[in-house]
mmCIF file of C-alpha atoms in Angstrom:
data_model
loop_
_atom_site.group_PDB
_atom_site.id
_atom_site.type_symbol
_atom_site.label_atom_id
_atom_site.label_comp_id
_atom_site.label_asym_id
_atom_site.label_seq_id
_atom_site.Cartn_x
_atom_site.Cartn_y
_atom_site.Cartn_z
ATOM 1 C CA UNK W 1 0.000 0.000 0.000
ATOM 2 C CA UNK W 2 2.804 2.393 0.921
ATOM 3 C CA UNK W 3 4.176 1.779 -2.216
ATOM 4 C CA UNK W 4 1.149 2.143 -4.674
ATOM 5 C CA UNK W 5 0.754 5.741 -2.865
ATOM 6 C CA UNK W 6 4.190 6.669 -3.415
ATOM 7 C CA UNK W 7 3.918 6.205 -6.951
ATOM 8 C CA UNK W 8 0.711 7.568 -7.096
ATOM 9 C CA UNK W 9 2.435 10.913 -5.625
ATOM 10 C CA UNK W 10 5.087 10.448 -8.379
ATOM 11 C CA UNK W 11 2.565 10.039 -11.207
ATOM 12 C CA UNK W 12 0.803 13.377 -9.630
ATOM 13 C CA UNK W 13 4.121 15.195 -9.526
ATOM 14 C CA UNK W 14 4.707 14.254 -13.190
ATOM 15 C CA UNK W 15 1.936 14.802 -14.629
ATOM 16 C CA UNK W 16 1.746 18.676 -12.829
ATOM 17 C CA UNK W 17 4.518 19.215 -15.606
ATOM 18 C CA UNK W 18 2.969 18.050 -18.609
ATOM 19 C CA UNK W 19 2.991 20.648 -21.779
ATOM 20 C CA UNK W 20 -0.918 21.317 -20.322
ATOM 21 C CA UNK W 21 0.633 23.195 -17.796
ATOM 22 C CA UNK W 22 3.234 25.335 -19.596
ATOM 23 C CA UNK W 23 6.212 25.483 -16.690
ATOM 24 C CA UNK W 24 9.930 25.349 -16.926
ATOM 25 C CA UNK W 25 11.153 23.823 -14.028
ATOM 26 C CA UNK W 26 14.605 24.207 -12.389
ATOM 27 C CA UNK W 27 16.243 22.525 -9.598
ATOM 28 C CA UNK W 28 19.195 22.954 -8.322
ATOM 29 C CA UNK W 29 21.395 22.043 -4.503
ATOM 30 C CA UNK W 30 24.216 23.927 -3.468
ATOM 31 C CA UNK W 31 25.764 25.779 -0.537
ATOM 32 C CA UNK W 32 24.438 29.228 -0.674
ATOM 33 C CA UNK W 33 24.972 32.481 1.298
ATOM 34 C CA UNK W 34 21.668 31.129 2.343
ATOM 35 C CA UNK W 35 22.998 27.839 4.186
ATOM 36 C CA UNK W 36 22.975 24.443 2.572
ATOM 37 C CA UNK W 37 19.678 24.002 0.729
ATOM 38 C CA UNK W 38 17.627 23.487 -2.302
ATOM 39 C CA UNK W 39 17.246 26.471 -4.699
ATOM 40 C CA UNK W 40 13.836 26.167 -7.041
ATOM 41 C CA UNK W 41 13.032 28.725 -10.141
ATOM 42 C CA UNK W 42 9.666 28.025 -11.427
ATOM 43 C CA UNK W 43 9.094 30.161 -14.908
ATOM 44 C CA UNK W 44 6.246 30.705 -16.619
ATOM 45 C CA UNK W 45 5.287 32.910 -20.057
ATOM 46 C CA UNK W 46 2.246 35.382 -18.806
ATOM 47 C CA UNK W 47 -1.113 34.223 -21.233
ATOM 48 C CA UNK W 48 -4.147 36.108 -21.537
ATOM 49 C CA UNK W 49 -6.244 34.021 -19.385
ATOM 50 C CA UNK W 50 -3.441 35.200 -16.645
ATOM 51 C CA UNK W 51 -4.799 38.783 -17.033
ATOM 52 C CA UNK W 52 -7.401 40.458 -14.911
ATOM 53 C CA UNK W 53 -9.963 42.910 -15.936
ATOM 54 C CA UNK W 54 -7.582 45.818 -17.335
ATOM 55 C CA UNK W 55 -5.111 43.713 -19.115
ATOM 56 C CA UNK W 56 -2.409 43.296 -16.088
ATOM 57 C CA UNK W 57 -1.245 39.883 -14.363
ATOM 58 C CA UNK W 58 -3.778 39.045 -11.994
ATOM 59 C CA UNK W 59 -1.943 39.119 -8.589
ATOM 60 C CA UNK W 60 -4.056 36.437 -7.838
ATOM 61 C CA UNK W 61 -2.485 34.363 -10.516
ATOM 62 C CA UNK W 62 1.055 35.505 -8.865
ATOM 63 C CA UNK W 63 0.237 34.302 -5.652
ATOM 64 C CA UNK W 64 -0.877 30.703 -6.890
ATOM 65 C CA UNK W 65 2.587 30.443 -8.401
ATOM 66 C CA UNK W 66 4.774 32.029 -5.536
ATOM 67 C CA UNK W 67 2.751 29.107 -3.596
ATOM 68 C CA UNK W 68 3.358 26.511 -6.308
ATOM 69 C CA UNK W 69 7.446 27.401 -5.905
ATOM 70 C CA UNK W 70 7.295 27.215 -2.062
ATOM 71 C CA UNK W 71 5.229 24.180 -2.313
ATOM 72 C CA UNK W 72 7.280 21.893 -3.987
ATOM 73 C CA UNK W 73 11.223 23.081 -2.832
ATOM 74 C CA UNK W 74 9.118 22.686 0.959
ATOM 75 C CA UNK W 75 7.389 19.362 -0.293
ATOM 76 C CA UNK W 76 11.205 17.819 -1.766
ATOM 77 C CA UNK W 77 13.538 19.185 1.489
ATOM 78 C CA UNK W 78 10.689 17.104 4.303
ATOM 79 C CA UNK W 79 11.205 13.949 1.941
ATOM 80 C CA UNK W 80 14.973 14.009 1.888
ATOM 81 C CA UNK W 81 14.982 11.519 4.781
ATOM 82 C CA UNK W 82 14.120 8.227 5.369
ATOM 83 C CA UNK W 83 10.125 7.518 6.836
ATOM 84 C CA UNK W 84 6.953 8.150 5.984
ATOM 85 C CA UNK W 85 6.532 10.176 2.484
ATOM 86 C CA UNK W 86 4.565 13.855 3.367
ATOM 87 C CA UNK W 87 3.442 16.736 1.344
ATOM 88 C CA UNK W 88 4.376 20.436 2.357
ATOM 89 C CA UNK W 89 0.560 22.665 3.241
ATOM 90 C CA UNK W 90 0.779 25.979 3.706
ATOM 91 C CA UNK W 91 0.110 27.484 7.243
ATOM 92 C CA UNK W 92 1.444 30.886 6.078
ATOM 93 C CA UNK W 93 2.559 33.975 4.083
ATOM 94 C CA UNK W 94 4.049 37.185 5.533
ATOM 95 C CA UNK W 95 2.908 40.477 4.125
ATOM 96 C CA UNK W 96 4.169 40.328 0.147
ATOM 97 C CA UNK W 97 4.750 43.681 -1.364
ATOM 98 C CA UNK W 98 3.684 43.952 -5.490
ATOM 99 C CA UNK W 99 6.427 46.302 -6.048
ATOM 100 C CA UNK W 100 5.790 46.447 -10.155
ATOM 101 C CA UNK W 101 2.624 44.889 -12.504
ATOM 102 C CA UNK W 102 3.835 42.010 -14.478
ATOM 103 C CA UNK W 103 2.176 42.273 -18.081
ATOM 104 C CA UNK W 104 0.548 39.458 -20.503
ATOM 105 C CA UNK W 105 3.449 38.420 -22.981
ATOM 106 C CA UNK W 106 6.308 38.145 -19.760
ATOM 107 C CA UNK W 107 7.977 35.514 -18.692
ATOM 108 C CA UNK W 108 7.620 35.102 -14.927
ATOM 109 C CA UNK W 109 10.343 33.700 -13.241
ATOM 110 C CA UNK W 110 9.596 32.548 -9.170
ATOM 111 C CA UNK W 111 12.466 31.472 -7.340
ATOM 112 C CA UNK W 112 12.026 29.861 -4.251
ATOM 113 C CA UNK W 113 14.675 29.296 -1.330
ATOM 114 C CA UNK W 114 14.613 27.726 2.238
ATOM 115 C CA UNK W 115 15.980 30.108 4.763
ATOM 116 C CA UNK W 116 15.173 28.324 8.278
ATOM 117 C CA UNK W 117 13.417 25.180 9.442
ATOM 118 C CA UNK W 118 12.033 24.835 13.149
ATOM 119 C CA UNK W 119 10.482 20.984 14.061
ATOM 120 C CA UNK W 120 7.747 20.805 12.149
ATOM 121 C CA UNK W 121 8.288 24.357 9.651
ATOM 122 C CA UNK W 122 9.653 25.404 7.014
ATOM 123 C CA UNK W 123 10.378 29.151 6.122
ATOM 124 C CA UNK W 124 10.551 29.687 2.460
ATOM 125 C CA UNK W 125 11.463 33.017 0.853
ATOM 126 C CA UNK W 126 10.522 33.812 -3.019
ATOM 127 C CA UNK W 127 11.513 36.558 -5.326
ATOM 128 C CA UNK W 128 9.419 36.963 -8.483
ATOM 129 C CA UNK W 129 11.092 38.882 -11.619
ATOM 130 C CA UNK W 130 9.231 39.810 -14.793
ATOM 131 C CA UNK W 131 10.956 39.334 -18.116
ATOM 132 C CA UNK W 132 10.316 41.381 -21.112
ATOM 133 C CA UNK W 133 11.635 38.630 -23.630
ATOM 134 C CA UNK W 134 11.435 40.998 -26.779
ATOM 135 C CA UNK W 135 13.392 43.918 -25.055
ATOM 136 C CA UNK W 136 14.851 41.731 -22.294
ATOM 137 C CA UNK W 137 14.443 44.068 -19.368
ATOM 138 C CA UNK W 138 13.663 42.461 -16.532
ATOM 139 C CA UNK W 139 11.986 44.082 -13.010
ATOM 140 C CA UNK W 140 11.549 42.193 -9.483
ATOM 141 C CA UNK W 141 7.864 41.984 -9.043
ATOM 142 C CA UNK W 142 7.071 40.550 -6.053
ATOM 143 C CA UNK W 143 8.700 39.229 -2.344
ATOM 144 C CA UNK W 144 7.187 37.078 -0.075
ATOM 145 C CA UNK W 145 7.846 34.360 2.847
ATOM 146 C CA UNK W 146 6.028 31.452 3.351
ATOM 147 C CA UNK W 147 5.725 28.971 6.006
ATOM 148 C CA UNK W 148 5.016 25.218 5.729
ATOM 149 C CA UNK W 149 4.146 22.520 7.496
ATOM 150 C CA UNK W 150 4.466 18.273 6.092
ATOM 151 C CA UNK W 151 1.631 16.352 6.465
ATOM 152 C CA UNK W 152 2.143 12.548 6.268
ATOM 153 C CA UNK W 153 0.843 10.691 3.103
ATOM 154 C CA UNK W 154 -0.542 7.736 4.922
ATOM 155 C CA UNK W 155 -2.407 9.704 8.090
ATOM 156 C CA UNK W 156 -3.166 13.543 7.422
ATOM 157 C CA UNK W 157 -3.510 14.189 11.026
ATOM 158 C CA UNK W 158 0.426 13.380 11.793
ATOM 159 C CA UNK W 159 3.080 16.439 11.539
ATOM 160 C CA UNK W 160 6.392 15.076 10.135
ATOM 161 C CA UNK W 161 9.856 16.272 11.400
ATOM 162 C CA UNK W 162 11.388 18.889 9.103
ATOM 163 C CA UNK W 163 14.875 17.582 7.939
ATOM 164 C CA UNK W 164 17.503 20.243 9.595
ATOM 165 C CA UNK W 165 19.351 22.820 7.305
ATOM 166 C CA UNK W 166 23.112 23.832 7.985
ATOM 167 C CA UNK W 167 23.158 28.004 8.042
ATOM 168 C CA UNK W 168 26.236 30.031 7.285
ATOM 169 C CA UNK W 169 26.683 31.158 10.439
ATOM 170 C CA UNK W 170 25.446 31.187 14.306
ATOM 171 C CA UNK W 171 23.522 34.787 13.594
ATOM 172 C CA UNK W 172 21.837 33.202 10.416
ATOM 173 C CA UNK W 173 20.305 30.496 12.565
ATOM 174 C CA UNK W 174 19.218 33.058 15.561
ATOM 175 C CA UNK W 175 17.510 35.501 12.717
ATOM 176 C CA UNK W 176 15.313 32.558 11.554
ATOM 177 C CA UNK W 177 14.745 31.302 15.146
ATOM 178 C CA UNK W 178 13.136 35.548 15.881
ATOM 179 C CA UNK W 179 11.072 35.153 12.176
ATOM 180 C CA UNK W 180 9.710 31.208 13.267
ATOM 181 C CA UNK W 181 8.623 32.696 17.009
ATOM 182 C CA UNK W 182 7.400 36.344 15.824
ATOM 183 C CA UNK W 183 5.111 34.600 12.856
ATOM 184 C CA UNK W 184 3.907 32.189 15.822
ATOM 185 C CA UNK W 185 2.926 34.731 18.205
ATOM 186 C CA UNK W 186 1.124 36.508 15.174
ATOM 187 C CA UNK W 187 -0.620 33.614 14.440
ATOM 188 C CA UNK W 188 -2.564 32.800 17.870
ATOM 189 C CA UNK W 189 -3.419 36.755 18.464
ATOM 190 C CA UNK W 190 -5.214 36.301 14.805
ATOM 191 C CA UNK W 191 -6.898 33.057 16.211
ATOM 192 C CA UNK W 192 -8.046 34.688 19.386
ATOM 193 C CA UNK W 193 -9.716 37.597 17.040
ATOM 194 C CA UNK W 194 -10.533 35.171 14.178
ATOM 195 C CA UNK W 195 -14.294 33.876 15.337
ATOM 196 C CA UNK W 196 -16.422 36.916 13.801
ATOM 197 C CA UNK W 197 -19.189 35.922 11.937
ATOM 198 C CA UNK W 198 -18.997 37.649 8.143
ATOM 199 C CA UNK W 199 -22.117 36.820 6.512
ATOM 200 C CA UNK W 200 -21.969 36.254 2.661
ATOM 201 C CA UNK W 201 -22.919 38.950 0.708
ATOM 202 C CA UNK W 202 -24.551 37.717 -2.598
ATOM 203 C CA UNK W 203 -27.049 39.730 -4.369
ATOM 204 C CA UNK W 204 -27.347 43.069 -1.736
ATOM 205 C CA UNK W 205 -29.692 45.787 -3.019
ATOM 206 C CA UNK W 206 -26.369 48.782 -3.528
ATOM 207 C CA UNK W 207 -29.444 51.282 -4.594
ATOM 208 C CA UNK W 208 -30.558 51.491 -1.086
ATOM 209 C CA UNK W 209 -27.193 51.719 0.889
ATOM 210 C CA UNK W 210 -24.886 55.008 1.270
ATOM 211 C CA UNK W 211 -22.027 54.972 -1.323
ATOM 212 C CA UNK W 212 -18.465 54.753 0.610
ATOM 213 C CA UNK W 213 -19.779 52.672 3.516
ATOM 214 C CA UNK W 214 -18.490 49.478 4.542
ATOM 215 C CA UNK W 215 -21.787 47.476 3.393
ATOM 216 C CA UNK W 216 -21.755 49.117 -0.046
ATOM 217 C CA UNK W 217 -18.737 47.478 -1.013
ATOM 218 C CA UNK W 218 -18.909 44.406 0.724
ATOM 219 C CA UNK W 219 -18.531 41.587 -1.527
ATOM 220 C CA UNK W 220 -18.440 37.454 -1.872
ATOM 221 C CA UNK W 221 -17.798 34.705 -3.840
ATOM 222 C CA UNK W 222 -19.293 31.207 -3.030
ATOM 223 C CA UNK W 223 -16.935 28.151 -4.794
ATOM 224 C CA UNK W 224 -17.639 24.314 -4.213
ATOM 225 C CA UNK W 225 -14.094 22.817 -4.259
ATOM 226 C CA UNK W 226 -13.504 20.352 -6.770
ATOM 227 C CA UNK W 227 -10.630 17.708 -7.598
ATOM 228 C CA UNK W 228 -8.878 20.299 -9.524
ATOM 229 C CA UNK W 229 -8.318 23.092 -6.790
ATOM 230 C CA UNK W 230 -7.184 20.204 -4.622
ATOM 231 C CA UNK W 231 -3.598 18.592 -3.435
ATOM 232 C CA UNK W 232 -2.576 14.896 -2.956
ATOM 233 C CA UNK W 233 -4.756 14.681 0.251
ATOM 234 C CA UNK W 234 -7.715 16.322 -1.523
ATOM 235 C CA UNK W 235 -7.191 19.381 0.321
ATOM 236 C CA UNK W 236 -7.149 22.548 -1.413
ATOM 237 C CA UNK W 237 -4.556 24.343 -2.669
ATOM 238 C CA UNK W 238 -3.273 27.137 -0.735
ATOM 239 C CA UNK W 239 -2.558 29.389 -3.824
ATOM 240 C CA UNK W 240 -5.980 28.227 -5.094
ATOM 241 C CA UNK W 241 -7.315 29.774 -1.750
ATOM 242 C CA UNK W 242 -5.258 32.394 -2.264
ATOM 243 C CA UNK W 243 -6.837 34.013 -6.009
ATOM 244 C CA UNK W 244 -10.491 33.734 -4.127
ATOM 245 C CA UNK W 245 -9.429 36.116 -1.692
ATOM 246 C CA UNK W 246 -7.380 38.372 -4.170
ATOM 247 C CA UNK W 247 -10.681 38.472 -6.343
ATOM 248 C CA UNK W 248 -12.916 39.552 -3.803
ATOM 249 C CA UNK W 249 -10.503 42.040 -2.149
ATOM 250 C CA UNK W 250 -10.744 43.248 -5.510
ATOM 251 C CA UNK W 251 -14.246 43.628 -5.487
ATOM 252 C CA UNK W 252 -14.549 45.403 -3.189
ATOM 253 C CA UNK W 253 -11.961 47.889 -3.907
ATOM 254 C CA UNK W 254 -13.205 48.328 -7.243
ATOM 255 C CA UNK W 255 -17.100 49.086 -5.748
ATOM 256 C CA UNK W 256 -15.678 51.391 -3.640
ATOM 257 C CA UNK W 257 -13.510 53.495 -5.960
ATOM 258 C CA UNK W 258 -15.352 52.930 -9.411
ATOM 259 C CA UNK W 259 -12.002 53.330 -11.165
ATOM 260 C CA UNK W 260 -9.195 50.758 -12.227
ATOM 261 C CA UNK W 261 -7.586 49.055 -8.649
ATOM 262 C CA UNK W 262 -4.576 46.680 -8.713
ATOM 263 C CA UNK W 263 -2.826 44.892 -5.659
ATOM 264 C CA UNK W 264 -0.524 46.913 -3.530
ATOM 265 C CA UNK W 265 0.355 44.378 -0.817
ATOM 266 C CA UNK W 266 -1.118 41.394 1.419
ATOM 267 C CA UNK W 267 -0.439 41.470 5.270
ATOM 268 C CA UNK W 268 0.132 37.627 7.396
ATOM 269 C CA UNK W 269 -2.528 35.037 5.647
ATOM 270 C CA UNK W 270 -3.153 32.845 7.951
ATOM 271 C CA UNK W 271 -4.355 29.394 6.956
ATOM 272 C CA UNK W 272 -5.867 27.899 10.418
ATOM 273 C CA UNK W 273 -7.803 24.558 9.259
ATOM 274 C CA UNK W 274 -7.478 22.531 5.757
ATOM 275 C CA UNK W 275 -10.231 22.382 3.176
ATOM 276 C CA UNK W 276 -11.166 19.517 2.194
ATOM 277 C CA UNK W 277 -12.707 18.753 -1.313
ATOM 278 C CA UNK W 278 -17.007 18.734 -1.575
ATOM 279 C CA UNK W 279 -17.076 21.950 0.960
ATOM 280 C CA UNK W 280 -18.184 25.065 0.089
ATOM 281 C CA UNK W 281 -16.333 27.706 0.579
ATOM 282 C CA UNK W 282 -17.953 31.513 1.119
ATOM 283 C CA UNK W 283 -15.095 33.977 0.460
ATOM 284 C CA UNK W 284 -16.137 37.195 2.192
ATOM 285 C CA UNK W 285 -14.297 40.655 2.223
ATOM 286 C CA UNK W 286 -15.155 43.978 3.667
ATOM 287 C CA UNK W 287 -13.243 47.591 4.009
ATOM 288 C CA UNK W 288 -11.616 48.278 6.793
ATOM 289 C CA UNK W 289 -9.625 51.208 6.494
ATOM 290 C CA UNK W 290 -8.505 54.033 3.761
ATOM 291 C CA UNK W 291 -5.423 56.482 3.726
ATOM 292 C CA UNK W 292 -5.646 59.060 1.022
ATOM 293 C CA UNK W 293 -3.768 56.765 -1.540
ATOM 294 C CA UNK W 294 -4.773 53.367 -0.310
ATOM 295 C CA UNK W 295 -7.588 50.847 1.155
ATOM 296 C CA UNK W 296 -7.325 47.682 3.251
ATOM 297 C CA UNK W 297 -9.696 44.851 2.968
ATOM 298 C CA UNK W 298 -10.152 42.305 5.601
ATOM 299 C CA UNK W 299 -11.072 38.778 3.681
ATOM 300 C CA UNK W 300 -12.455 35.673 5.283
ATOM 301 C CA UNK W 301 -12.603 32.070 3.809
ATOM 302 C CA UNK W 302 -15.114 29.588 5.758
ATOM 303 C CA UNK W 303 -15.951 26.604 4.568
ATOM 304 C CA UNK W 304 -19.035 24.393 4.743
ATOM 305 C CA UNK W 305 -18.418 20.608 4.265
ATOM 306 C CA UNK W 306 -21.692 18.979 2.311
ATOM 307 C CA UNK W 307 -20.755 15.624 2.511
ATOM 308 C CA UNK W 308 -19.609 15.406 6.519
ATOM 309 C CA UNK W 309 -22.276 18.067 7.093
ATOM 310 C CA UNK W 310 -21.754 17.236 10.888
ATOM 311 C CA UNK W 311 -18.572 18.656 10.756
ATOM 312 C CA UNK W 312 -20.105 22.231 10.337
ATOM 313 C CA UNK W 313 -19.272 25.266 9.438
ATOM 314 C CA UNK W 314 -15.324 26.550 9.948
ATOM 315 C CA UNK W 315 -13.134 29.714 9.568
ATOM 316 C CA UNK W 316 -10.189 28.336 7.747
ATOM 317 C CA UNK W 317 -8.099 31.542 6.025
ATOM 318 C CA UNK W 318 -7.816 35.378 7.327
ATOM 319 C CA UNK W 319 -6.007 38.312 5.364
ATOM 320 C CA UNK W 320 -6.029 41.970 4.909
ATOM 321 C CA UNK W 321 -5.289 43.062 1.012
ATOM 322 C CA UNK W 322 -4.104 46.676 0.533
ATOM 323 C CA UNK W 323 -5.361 47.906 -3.022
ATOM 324 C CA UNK W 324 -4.548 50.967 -4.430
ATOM 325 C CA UNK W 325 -6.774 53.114 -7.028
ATOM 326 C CA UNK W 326 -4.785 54.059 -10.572
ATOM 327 C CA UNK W 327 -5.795 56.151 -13.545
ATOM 328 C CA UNK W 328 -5.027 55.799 -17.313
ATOM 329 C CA UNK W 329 -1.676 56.475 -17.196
ATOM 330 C CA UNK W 330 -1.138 54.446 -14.141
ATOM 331 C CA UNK W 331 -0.603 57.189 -11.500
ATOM 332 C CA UNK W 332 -2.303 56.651 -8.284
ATOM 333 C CA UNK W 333 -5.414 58.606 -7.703
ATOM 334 C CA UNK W 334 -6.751 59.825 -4.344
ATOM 335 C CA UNK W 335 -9.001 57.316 -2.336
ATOM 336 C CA UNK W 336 -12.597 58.255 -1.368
ATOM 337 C CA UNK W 337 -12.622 58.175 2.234
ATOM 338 C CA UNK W 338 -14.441 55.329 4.243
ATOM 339 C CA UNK W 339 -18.020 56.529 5.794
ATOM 340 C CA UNK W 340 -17.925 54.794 9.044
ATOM 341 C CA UNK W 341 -21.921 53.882 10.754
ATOM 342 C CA UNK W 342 -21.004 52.513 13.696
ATOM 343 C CA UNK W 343 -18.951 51.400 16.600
ATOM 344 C CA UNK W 344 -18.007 48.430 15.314
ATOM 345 C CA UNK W 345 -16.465 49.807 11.872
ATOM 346 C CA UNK W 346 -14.435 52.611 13.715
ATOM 347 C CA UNK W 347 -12.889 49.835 15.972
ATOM 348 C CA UNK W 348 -11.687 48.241 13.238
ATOM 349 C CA UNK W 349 -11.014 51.373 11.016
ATOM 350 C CA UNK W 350 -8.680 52.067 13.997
ATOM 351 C CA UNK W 351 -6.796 48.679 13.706
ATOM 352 C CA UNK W 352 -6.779 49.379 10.088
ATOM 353 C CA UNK W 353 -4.214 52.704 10.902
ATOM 354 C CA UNK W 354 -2.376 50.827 13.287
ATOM 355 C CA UNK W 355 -1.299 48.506 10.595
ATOM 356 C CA UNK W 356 -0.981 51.040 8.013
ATOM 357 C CA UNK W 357 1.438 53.158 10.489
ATOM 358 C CA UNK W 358 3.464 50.337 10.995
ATOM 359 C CA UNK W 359 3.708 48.964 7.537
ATOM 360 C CA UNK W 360 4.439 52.772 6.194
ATOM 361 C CA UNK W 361 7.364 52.721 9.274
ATOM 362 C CA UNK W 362 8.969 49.504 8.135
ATOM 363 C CA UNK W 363 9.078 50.786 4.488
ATOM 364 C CA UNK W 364 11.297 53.848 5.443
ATOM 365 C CA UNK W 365 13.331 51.768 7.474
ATOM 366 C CA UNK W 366 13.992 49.447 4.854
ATOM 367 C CA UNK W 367 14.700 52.168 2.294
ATOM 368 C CA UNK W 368 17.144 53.743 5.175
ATOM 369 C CA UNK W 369 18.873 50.578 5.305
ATOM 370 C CA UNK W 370 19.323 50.045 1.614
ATOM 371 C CA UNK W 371 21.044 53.918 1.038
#
């Protein structure tokens, strides 16, 4: 039995790469400035059904593949020992910045690294860099981190051991050991706040609410998962999970502005339960907060199992999106401010500005830092 799934998961890997799925895969070890570790560059030519509604890369669609990357470098460094065979899920991503639109016609090239592994989690940084292959200028796109954590093949409920790395140094090691423990801590305040009910918003008369306020905007999608959003477990994807959320956030950015919105940045997505295939997930997001040039959106994901309807209903995913609003010639435009109605908005309006404070400080740190 062991062995009919392991080929099974071979057969699954292979067949990810066929021409259907247009992907140029590269793979290589070696002792990096990084510590001892797999590199992975996953690149991709940019097709129209890639695009969202103005003609850019959806950043949905640059998520899925950021995920793909960290996926399987994660996946191939937990099965480099001996023991049960495991696949890599994703528990979660630190804020990723879309520093420049990729465009329809580029090649995308994702390249995935492991920078730190606790027990049972991997940290995973990726760089994304578009490629203009009829000029050949080339721009970095996109920066994220990503944490996994292997599931066994033969029991989904039992947490492998992450294979050690070797790190370059004693202060490389402690670095990762702060980014494992500060992403932990962030995780269980999120759970502790995680519980409030969003209810779907499907078909919501817009003529009889206020333009500006939080319901006018509010938007969802409702998706039954099928074998095709789904992982060797039949559990969904995590970049799958990921677009959902992207295309609501942009929803609702879009109904609040009226003019052409792209992706500015995602804070922490926290993944807190796996979905499994048959449930339906309702993919809810609302506004939370606007500065003069940007908005945040707080999105949901709960799913609804139909076939182990006992199970009930679960949060599984929780994110804030930051859009911004552009015009014609790309230039940011001002952002209508948010009406606030009651209480319950400005309390989390107020959290909004927190967050946007301390992104905004880290930014001009980082720039400080680079000069």
């Amino acid at each position: 039995m062991k062995t009919q799934r392991l080929e099974k998961y071979k057969s699954v890997c292979s067949a990810s790469l066929t021409p259907q799925h247009p992907l140029i895969i590269q793979t290589r070890g070696h002792l990096s400035m990084l510590g001892m570790g797999f590199h992975h560059q996953l690149s991709r030519i940019m097709r129209p059904d890639d695009a969202n509604i103005v003609g850019n890369v959806h950043g949905g669609t640059i998520l899925k593949m950021i995920e793909e990357a960290g996926g399987i470098i994660s996946t191939r460094h937990c099965n480099s020992q001996p023991g049960d065979r495991c696949v890599a899920a994703l528990a979660r991503v630190e804020r990723t910045d879309f520093l420049h639109p990729m465009f329809i016609g580029e090649v995308a090239h994702v390249s995935a690294e492991i920078t730190y592994t606790s027990k049972h989690s991997v940290e995973v940084q990726v760089n994304v860099l578009s490629e203009n292959i009829l000029t050949g200028a080339k721009k970095v796109t996109n920066k994220a981190t990503l944490w996994y954590v292997p599931f066994s093949l033969q029991n989904i409920d039992k947490i492998i051991e992450v294979p050690p790395i070797e790190y370059s140094s004693p202060e490389q090691e402690e670095e990762g050991r702060k980014r494992y423990e500060a992403q932990k801590l962030d995780r269980l305040e999120t759970k502790e706040r995680n519980g409030e009910v969003i209810m779907p918003v499907l078909s919501p008369d817009r003529q009889t609410k206020e333009a500006y306020t939080v319901e006018f905007s509010q938007s969802s999608l409702i998706h039954l998962v099928g074998p095709s959003d789904c992982t060797l477990h039949s559990y969904v994807h995590g970049g799958v999970t990921m677009k959902l959320m992207d295309e609501v956030a942009g929803i609702v950015a879009a109904r609040h502005c009226k003019t052409n919105i792209v992706t500015a940045s995602v804070d922490a997505i926290n993944f807190h339960r796996k979905i499994k295939i048959g449930c339906v997930v309702s993919v809810s997001g609302r506004m939370t907060f606007t500065s003069n040039k940007s908005m945040e959106i707080e999105v949901v994901v709960d799913a609804d199992p139909l076939v182990e309807a006992e199970k009930g209903k679960f949060r599984a995913v929780t994110a804030f999106f930051t859009y911004i609003s552009l015009d014609k010639e790309g230039k940011p435009l001002p952002i209508p401010p948010l009406k606030l109605e009651n209480d319950e908005e400005q309390k989390r309006f107020e959290e909004g500005k927190v967050r946007y404070l301390q992104n905004k400080a880290k930014r001009l740190a980082e720039k400080e830092r680079q000069q």
